[in-house]
């Protein structure tokens, strides 16, 4: 097997796939209030096309696949699709990133289909503030979705919190203390420059270390060996008598590009080698023009060869992406 190794000698074994541009929420930092113009359904990769691409990727060392969106659970047939992926030789880990609104009803079917674990994006535990961020009133549904996922054995159940200064930084401790009672992995993600409306401001970004300091004013966190059970870039900790853990992801203040192992596929069939780079390779066009598996493999290897060394958020040359987060899938 020829593995995917980029020009910085990083082994690429993780594919994040956005399976839809649609979402049932309108989060302020991700979508304008009236949403974004939806893609023509014909432009979206069909499940059989995705299956073919994933098989080719698996034959070159991709072992982990994550499904994202928009909101992946709004796409019809997602459970059967995941069942088909679970059967692909070489794929060892299947995960999903969701806003959790539909999760309560999908958790068990997803688990039975072969999904291993779930990440739920949640930026507030306050009903009114949740409504303000998402422009919807579904906090209860999300919390029930978390509970159900834990109950039926999706593991770990991760809660992704984007901490924004002056917005939800007063809830940092509440989120961290969830891990005392719940086996959740609460991960604080630094605020990245994808904001569509207000425009990202660096001063609103709270660094991972600042977030940790806020928590440790209350109680010390014990470091966990982040190299063990490594399922992401988070630095992991836990409170002494907690069942869950707290993690910090610092793409802005202390990036982890040196160990980047990921490739992204957008819902409209573009391979992106970096979250922050607009360099894309159009796989859908090749597929629909009748490309052979060999030709698709060549596109894959070309993409990996061009993978940038890192992002340039903190550099003057940084240019915001042309896509919103909902069109990349995080
Ligand atoms: S910013 Fe780009 S290179 Fe860095 S970790 Fe993310 S995807 Fe990888």
CSV table of C-alpha atoms and ligand atoms in Angstrom, one decimal:
chain,number,residue,atom,x,y,z
A,1,UNK,CA,0.0,0.0,0.0
A,2,UNK,CA,1.3,3.4,-0.9
A,3,UNK,CA,0.5,5.7,2.0
A,4,UNK,CA,-0.4,9.4,1.8
A,5,UNK,CA,2.7,11.3,3.0
A,6,UNK,CA,3.0,15.0,2.4
A,7,UNK,CA,6.1,17.0,1.5
A,8,UNK,CA,6.6,17.7,5.2
A,9,UNK,CA,6.7,14.0,5.9
A,10,UNK,CA,3.3,14.0,7.6
A,11,UNK,CA,1.3,10.8,7.3
A,12,UNK,CA,-2.3,11.6,6.2
A,13,UNK,CA,-4.7,9.0,7.7
A,14,UNK,CA,-7.8,11.1,8.5
A,15,UNK,CA,-10.5,12.3,6.1
A,16,UNK,CA,-13.1,14.8,7.1
A,17,UNK,CA,-16.1,14.8,4.8
A,18,UNK,CA,-18.8,17.4,4.6
A,19,UNK,CA,-21.8,15.5,3.3
A,20,UNK,CA,-24.2,18.5,3.1
A,21,UNK,CA,-24.2,22.3,3.0
A,22,UNK,CA,-27.6,22.4,4.7
A,23,UNK,CA,-28.1,23.0,8.4
A,24,UNK,CA,-31.1,23.2,10.7
A,25,UNK,CA,-29.4,26.0,12.7
A,26,UNK,CA,-28.2,29.5,11.8
A,27,UNK,CA,-25.2,30.1,14.1
A,28,UNK,CA,-24.1,33.7,14.0
A,29,UNK,CA,-20.4,33.0,13.5
A,30,UNK,CA,-21.1,30.5,10.7
A,31,UNK,CA,-24.1,31.6,8.7
A,32,UNK,CA,-25.9,34.9,8.0
A,33,UNK,CA,-29.4,35.1,9.5
A,34,UNK,CA,-31.1,34.3,6.2
A,35,UNK,CA,-28.7,31.4,5.7
A,36,UNK,CA,-26.5,31.0,2.7
A,37,UNK,CA,-27.6,30.2,-0.9
A,38,UNK,CA,-28.0,26.5,-0.9
A,39,UNK,CA,-26.1,24.5,-3.5
A,40,UNK,CA,-28.1,22.8,-6.3
A,41,UNK,CA,-28.5,19.1,-5.1
A,42,UNK,CA,-26.9,17.9,-8.3
A,43,UNK,CA,-23.7,19.7,-7.1
A,44,UNK,CA,-23.5,17.6,-4.0
A,45,UNK,CA,-21.5,14.4,-4.1
A,46,UNK,CA,-23.8,11.4,-4.2
A,47,UNK,CA,-23.4,8.6,-1.6
A,48,UNK,CA,-22.1,6.2,-4.2
A,49,UNK,CA,-19.5,8.7,-5.2
A,50,UNK,CA,-18.5,9.3,-1.6
A,51,UNK,CA,-18.3,5.5,-1.1
A,52,UNK,CA,-15.9,5.2,-4.1
A,53,UNK,CA,-13.7,8.1,-2.9
A,54,UNK,CA,-13.5,6.7,0.6
A,55,UNK,CA,-12.6,3.2,-0.7
A,56,UNK,CA,-9.7,4.7,-2.8
A,57,UNK,CA,-8.5,6.7,0.3
A,58,UNK,CA,-8.7,3.7,2.5
A,59,UNK,CA,-6.5,1.8,0.1
A,60,UNK,CA,-3.8,4.5,0.7
A,61,UNK,CA,-3.9,4.5,4.5
A,62,UNK,CA,-6.9,6.6,5.4
A,63,UNK,CA,-8.1,4.8,8.5
A,64,UNK,CA,-10.3,7.5,10.1
A,65,UNK,CA,-13.3,9.2,8.6
A,66,UNK,CA,-15.4,12.0,10.1
A,67,UNK,CA,-18.8,13.1,8.8
A,68,UNK,CA,-19.6,16.8,9.0
A,69,UNK,CA,-21.8,19.4,7.3
A,70,UNK,CA,-23.6,21.9,7.5
A,71,UNK,CA,-25.4,19.5,9.7
A,72,UNK,CA,-24.8,15.9,8.6
A,73,UNK,CA,-28.0,14.5,10.2
A,74,UNK,CA,-30.2,16.6,8.0
A,75,UNK,CA,-29.1,14.6,4.9
A,76,UNK,CA,-31.5,11.7,4.1
A,77,UNK,CA,-30.0,8.2,4.1
A,78,UNK,CA,-27.0,9.2,6.4
A,79,UNK,CA,-27.4,6.1,8.6
A,80,UNK,CA,-27.4,3.6,5.7
A,81,UNK,CA,-24.5,5.5,4.2
A,82,UNK,CA,-22.4,5.2,7.4
A,83,UNK,CA,-23.3,1.5,7.5
A,84,UNK,CA,-21.8,1.1,4.0
A,85,UNK,CA,-18.6,3.0,5.1
A,86,UNK,CA,-18.2,0.9,8.2
A,87,UNK,CA,-17.7,-2.2,6.0
A,88,UNK,CA,-14.8,-0.7,4.0
A,89,UNK,CA,-11.5,-2.5,4.6
A,90,UNK,CA,-8.9,-0.3,6.4
A,91,UNK,CA,-11.4,2.1,7.9
A,92,UNK,CA,-11.0,1.8,11.7
A,93,UNK,CA,-12.7,4.8,13.2
A,94,UNK,CA,-15.9,6.5,12.2
A,95,UNK,CA,-17.0,9.8,13.9
A,96,UNK,CA,-19.5,12.5,13.3
A,97,UNK,CA,-19.7,16.2,14.2
A,98,UNK,CA,-23.2,17.5,14.8
A,99,UNK,CA,-25.0,20.4,16.4
A,100,UNK,CA,-26.9,17.7,18.4
A,101,UNK,CA,-30.4,18.9,17.6
A,102,UNK,CA,-31.5,15.6,16.0
A,103,UNK,CA,-29.0,13.4,17.9
A,104,UNK,CA,-31.4,11.9,20.4
A,105,UNK,CA,-33.3,10.0,17.7
A,106,UNK,CA,-30.2,9.2,15.6
A,107,UNK,CA,-27.8,8.0,18.3
A,108,UNK,CA,-28.8,4.4,18.4
A,109,UNK,CA,-29.3,3.9,14.6
A,110,UNK,CA,-25.8,5.5,14.1
A,111,UNK,CA,-24.2,3.3,16.7
A,112,UNK,CA,-25.8,0.2,15.1
A,113,UNK,CA,-24.6,1.4,11.7
A,114,UNK,CA,-21.0,1.4,12.9
A,115,UNK,CA,-20.4,4.9,14.2
A,116,UNK,CA,-17.8,4.9,17.0
A,117,UNK,CA,-18.0,8.4,18.5
A,118,UNK,CA,-19.6,11.8,18.2
A,119,UNK,CA,-18.7,15.5,18.7
A,120,UNK,CA,-21.4,17.9,19.5
A,121,UNK,CA,-20.9,21.6,18.9
A,122,UNK,CA,-22.3,23.6,21.8
A,123,UNK,CA,-21.3,27.1,22.8
A,124,UNK,CA,-23.8,27.9,25.6
A,125,UNK,CA,-25.7,26.1,28.3
A,126,UNK,CA,-28.0,29.1,28.7
A,127,UNK,CA,-31.3,28.8,26.9
A,128,UNK,CA,-31.5,32.5,25.8
A,129,UNK,CA,-27.9,32.7,24.8
A,130,UNK,CA,-28.1,29.4,22.9
A,131,UNK,CA,-31.1,30.9,21.1
A,132,UNK,CA,-29.1,34.1,20.4
A,133,UNK,CA,-26.1,32.1,18.9
A,134,UNK,CA,-28.1,29.6,16.9
A,135,UNK,CA,-31.2,31.5,16.1
A,136,UNK,CA,-33.2,28.5,17.3
A,137,UNK,CA,-34.6,27.2,20.6
A,138,UNK,CA,-33.1,23.6,20.8
A,139,UNK,CA,-30.8,23.6,23.8
A,140,UNK,CA,-32.9,20.9,25.5
A,141,UNK,CA,-32.8,18.7,22.4
A,142,UNK,CA,-29.0,19.0,22.3
A,143,UNK,CA,-28.6,18.0,26.0
A,144,UNK,CA,-30.9,15.1,25.5
A,145,UNK,CA,-28.8,14.0,22.4
A,146,UNK,CA,-25.7,14.1,24.5
A,147,UNK,CA,-27.3,12.0,27.2
A,148,UNK,CA,-28.6,9.5,24.7
A,149,UNK,CA,-25.3,9.2,23.0
A,150,UNK,CA,-23.6,8.4,26.3
A,151,UNK,CA,-26.3,6.0,27.3
A,152,UNK,CA,-26.1,3.9,24.1
A,153,UNK,CA,-22.3,3.8,24.2
A,154,UNK,CA,-21.0,6.1,21.6
A,155,UNK,CA,-17.6,6.9,23.0
A,156,UNK,CA,-16.1,9.3,23.6
A,157,UNK,CA,-18.9,11.8,23.5
A,158,UNK,CA,-17.2,15.2,22.9
A,159,UNK,CA,-18.6,18.6,23.5
A,160,UNK,CA,-16.9,21.2,21.3
A,161,UNK,CA,-17.1,24.7,22.7
A,162,UNK,CA,-15.8,27.8,20.8
A,163,UNK,CA,-14.9,30.2,23.6
A,164,UNK,CA,-15.5,33.9,22.5
A,165,UNK,CA,-14.4,36.8,24.7
A,166,UNK,CA,-17.3,38.9,25.9
A,167,UNK,CA,-19.8,36.3,24.6
A,168,UNK,CA,-19.7,32.9,26.4
A,169,UNK,CA,-16.4,33.2,28.4
A,170,UNK,CA,-18.5,33.4,31.6
A,171,UNK,CA,-19.6,29.8,31.0
A,172,UNK,CA,-16.2,28.3,30.7
A,173,UNK,CA,-16.3,26.9,34.2
A,174,UNK,CA,-19.9,25.6,33.8
A,175,UNK,CA,-18.8,23.6,30.8
A,176,UNK,CA,-15.7,22.2,32.5
A,177,UNK,CA,-17.6,21.2,35.6
A,178,UNK,CA,-20.0,19.1,33.4
A,179,UNK,CA,-17.1,16.6,33.3
A,180,UNK,CA,-17.4,16.0,37.0
A,181,UNK,CA,-20.6,14.1,36.6
A,182,UNK,CA,-20.7,13.3,32.9
A,183,UNK,CA,-18.1,11.2,31.0
A,184,UNK,CA,-18.0,13.9,28.3
A,185,UNK,CA,-14.8,15.2,26.8
A,186,UNK,CA,-15.4,19.0,26.9
A,187,UNK,CA,-13.0,20.6,24.5
A,188,UNK,CA,-12.5,24.3,24.3
A,189,UNK,CA,-11.6,25.5,20.7
A,190,UNK,CA,-10.0,28.8,20.1
A,191,UNK,CA,-12.1,31.2,18.0
A,192,UNK,CA,-10.9,31.0,14.4
A,193,UNK,CA,-11.3,33.5,11.6
A,194,UNK,CA,-14.4,32.2,9.9
A,195,UNK,CA,-16.9,34.7,11.3
A,196,UNK,CA,-19.2,35.7,8.4
A,197,UNK,CA,-21.1,38.7,9.7
A,198,UNK,CA,-19.3,40.4,12.5
A,199,UNK,CA,-15.9,39.6,11.1
A,200,UNK,CA,-13.4,37.9,13.2
A,201,UNK,CA,-11.5,40.0,15.7
A,202,UNK,CA,-8.4,38.6,17.3
A,203,UNK,CA,-9.1,40.3,20.6
A,204,UNK,CA,-12.2,38.2,20.9
A,205,UNK,CA,-10.1,35.0,20.7
A,206,UNK,CA,-9.4,33.6,24.2
A,207,UNK,CA,-6.3,31.5,24.1
A,208,UNK,CA,-6.3,27.9,25.4
A,209,UNK,CA,-4.0,28.9,28.3
A,210,UNK,CA,-6.3,31.7,29.3
A,211,UNK,CA,-9.3,29.3,29.3
A,212,UNK,CA,-7.3,26.8,31.4
A,213,UNK,CA,-6.4,29.6,33.9
A,214,UNK,CA,-10.0,30.5,34.3
A,215,UNK,CA,-10.8,26.9,35.2
A,216,UNK,CA,-7.8,26.4,37.5
A,217,UNK,CA,-8.8,29.5,39.5
A,218,UNK,CA,-11.6,27.1,40.7
A,219,UNK,CA,-9.7,23.8,40.7
A,220,UNK,CA,-6.5,22.4,39.4
A,221,UNK,CA,-6.6,20.2,36.3
A,222,UNK,CA,-4.4,17.2,36.1
A,223,UNK,CA,-2.6,16.6,32.7
A,224,UNK,CA,-3.5,13.4,30.8
A,225,UNK,CA,-1.1,11.8,28.4
A,226,UNK,CA,-2.4,13.4,25.2
A,227,UNK,CA,-0.3,11.0,23.1
A,228,UNK,CA,-2.4,8.0,24.4
A,229,UNK,CA,-5.8,7.3,22.8
A,230,UNK,CA,-5.0,10.3,20.6
A,231,UNK,CA,-8.2,11.1,18.8
A,232,UNK,CA,-7.4,14.8,17.9
A,233,UNK,CA,-5.2,17.8,18.5
A,234,UNK,CA,-6.5,18.5,22.0
A,235,UNK,CA,-4.3,18.8,25.1
A,236,UNK,CA,-6.2,16.8,27.6
A,237,UNK,CA,-6.7,17.2,31.4
A,238,UNK,CA,-9.1,16.2,34.1
A,239,UNK,CA,-10.3,17.2,37.5
A,240,UNK,CA,-9.1,14.8,40.2
A,241,UNK,CA,-12.5,13.2,40.9
A,242,UNK,CA,-14.1,13.6,37.5
A,243,UNK,CA,-15.5,11.0,35.1
A,244,UNK,CA,-15.0,13.1,32.0
A,245,UNK,CA,-12.1,15.2,30.7
A,246,UNK,CA,-11.3,18.7,29.6
A,247,UNK,CA,-9.3,19.5,26.4
A,248,UNK,CA,-7.9,22.6,24.8
A,249,UNK,CA,-7.4,23.1,21.0
A,250,UNK,CA,-5.3,26.0,20.2
A,251,UNK,CA,-5.2,26.6,16.4
A,252,UNK,CA,-4.6,30.4,16.8
A,253,UNK,CA,-2.2,30.7,19.8
A,254,UNK,CA,-0.2,27.4,19.5
A,255,UNK,CA,-1.0,25.6,16.3
A,256,UNK,CA,-0.5,21.8,15.8
A,257,UNK,CA,0.1,21.9,12.0
A,258,UNK,CA,3.4,20.0,12.5
A,259,UNK,CA,1.4,16.9,13.2
A,260,UNK,CA,-1.5,17.5,10.9
A,261,UNK,CA,-2.9,14.2,9.5
A,262,UNK,CA,-6.0,15.5,7.8
A,263,UNK,CA,-7.6,16.0,4.4
A,264,UNK,CA,-11.0,17.5,3.8
A,265,UNK,CA,-13.7,16.8,1.2
A,266,UNK,CA,-16.4,19.4,0.7
A,267,UNK,CA,-20.0,18.5,0.0
A,268,UNK,CA,-19.5,19.7,-3.6
A,269,UNK,CA,-16.6,17.4,-4.1
A,270,UNK,CA,-13.5,19.5,-3.6
A,271,UNK,CA,-10.4,18.2,-1.8
A,272,UNK,CA,-9.0,20.7,0.7
A,273,UNK,CA,-5.6,20.0,2.2
A,274,UNK,CA,-5.9,22.6,4.9
A,275,UNK,CA,-8.8,24.2,6.7
A,276,UNK,CA,-7.4,27.7,6.0
A,277,UNK,CA,-6.3,27.2,2.4
A,278,UNK,CA,-8.5,27.9,-0.6
A,279,UNK,CA,-6.4,25.6,-2.8
A,280,UNK,CA,-8.9,22.9,-3.8
A,281,UNK,CA,-8.8,19.9,-6.2
A,282,UNK,CA,-12.1,19.2,-7.9
A,283,UNK,CA,-12.7,15.4,-7.5
A,284,UNK,CA,-16.4,15.6,-8.4
A,285,UNK,CA,-15.6,16.9,-11.9
A,286,UNK,CA,-13.1,14.1,-12.5
A,287,UNK,CA,-15.6,11.5,-11.2
A,288,UNK,CA,-18.4,12.8,-13.4
A,289,UNK,CA,-16.2,12.9,-16.4
A,290,UNK,CA,-15.6,9.1,-16.0
A,291,UNK,CA,-12.2,9.2,-14.3
A,292,UNK,CA,-10.6,5.8,-13.4
A,293,UNK,CA,-9.7,4.9,-9.9
A,294,UNK,CA,-6.1,5.5,-10.9
A,295,UNK,CA,-6.9,9.0,-12.0
A,296,UNK,CA,-8.7,9.7,-8.8
A,297,UNK,CA,-5.7,8.4,-6.9
A,298,UNK,CA,-3.4,10.8,-8.8
A,299,UNK,CA,-5.6,13.7,-7.7
A,300,UNK,CA,-5.4,12.5,-4.1
A,301,UNK,CA,-1.6,12.2,-4.2
A,302,UNK,CA,-1.3,15.6,-6.0
A,303,UNK,CA,-3.4,17.2,-3.3
A,304,UNK,CA,-1.3,15.7,-0.5
A,305,UNK,CA,1.9,16.8,-2.2
A,306,UNK,CA,0.6,20.4,-2.2
A,307,UNK,CA,-0.5,20.3,1.4
A,308,UNK,CA,0.7,23.6,3.1
A,309,UNK,CA,3.1,23.3,6.0
A,310,UNK,CA,0.8,25.3,8.2
A,311,UNK,CA,-1.9,28.0,8.4
A,312,UNK,CA,-0.9,31.7,8.4
A,313,UNK,CA,-3.5,33.1,10.7
A,314,UNK,CA,-1.0,35.1,12.6
A,315,UNK,CA,1.0,36.3,9.6
A,316,UNK,CA,0.4,39.4,7.6
A,317,UNK,CA,-0.1,37.3,4.5
A,318,UNK,CA,-3.2,35.7,6.0
A,319,UNK,CA,-6.3,35.9,3.8
A,320,UNK,CA,-9.6,34.8,5.1
A,321,UNK,CA,-11.1,31.7,3.4
A,322,UNK,CA,-13.6,32.2,0.6
A,323,UNK,CA,-15.8,29.5,2.1
A,324,UNK,CA,-17.8,29.7,5.4
A,325,UNK,CA,-17.3,27.0,8.0
A,326,UNK,CA,-20.6,25.4,7.0
A,327,UNK,CA,-19.2,24.8,3.5
A,328,UNK,CA,-16.0,23.2,4.8
A,329,UNK,CA,-17.3,21.2,7.7
A,330,UNK,CA,-14.7,22.3,10.3
B,1,LIG,S1,-4.5,24.6,9.9
B,1,LIG,FE1,-4.2,23.4,8.1
B,1,LIG,S2,-2.2,22.4,8.4
B,1,LIG,FE2,-2.8,23.3,10.3
B,1,LIG,S3,-3.7,21.6,11.4
B,1,LIG,FE3,-5.4,22.7,10.4
B,1,LIG,S4,-5.6,21.7,8.5
B,1,LIG,FE4,-3.6,21.0,9.3
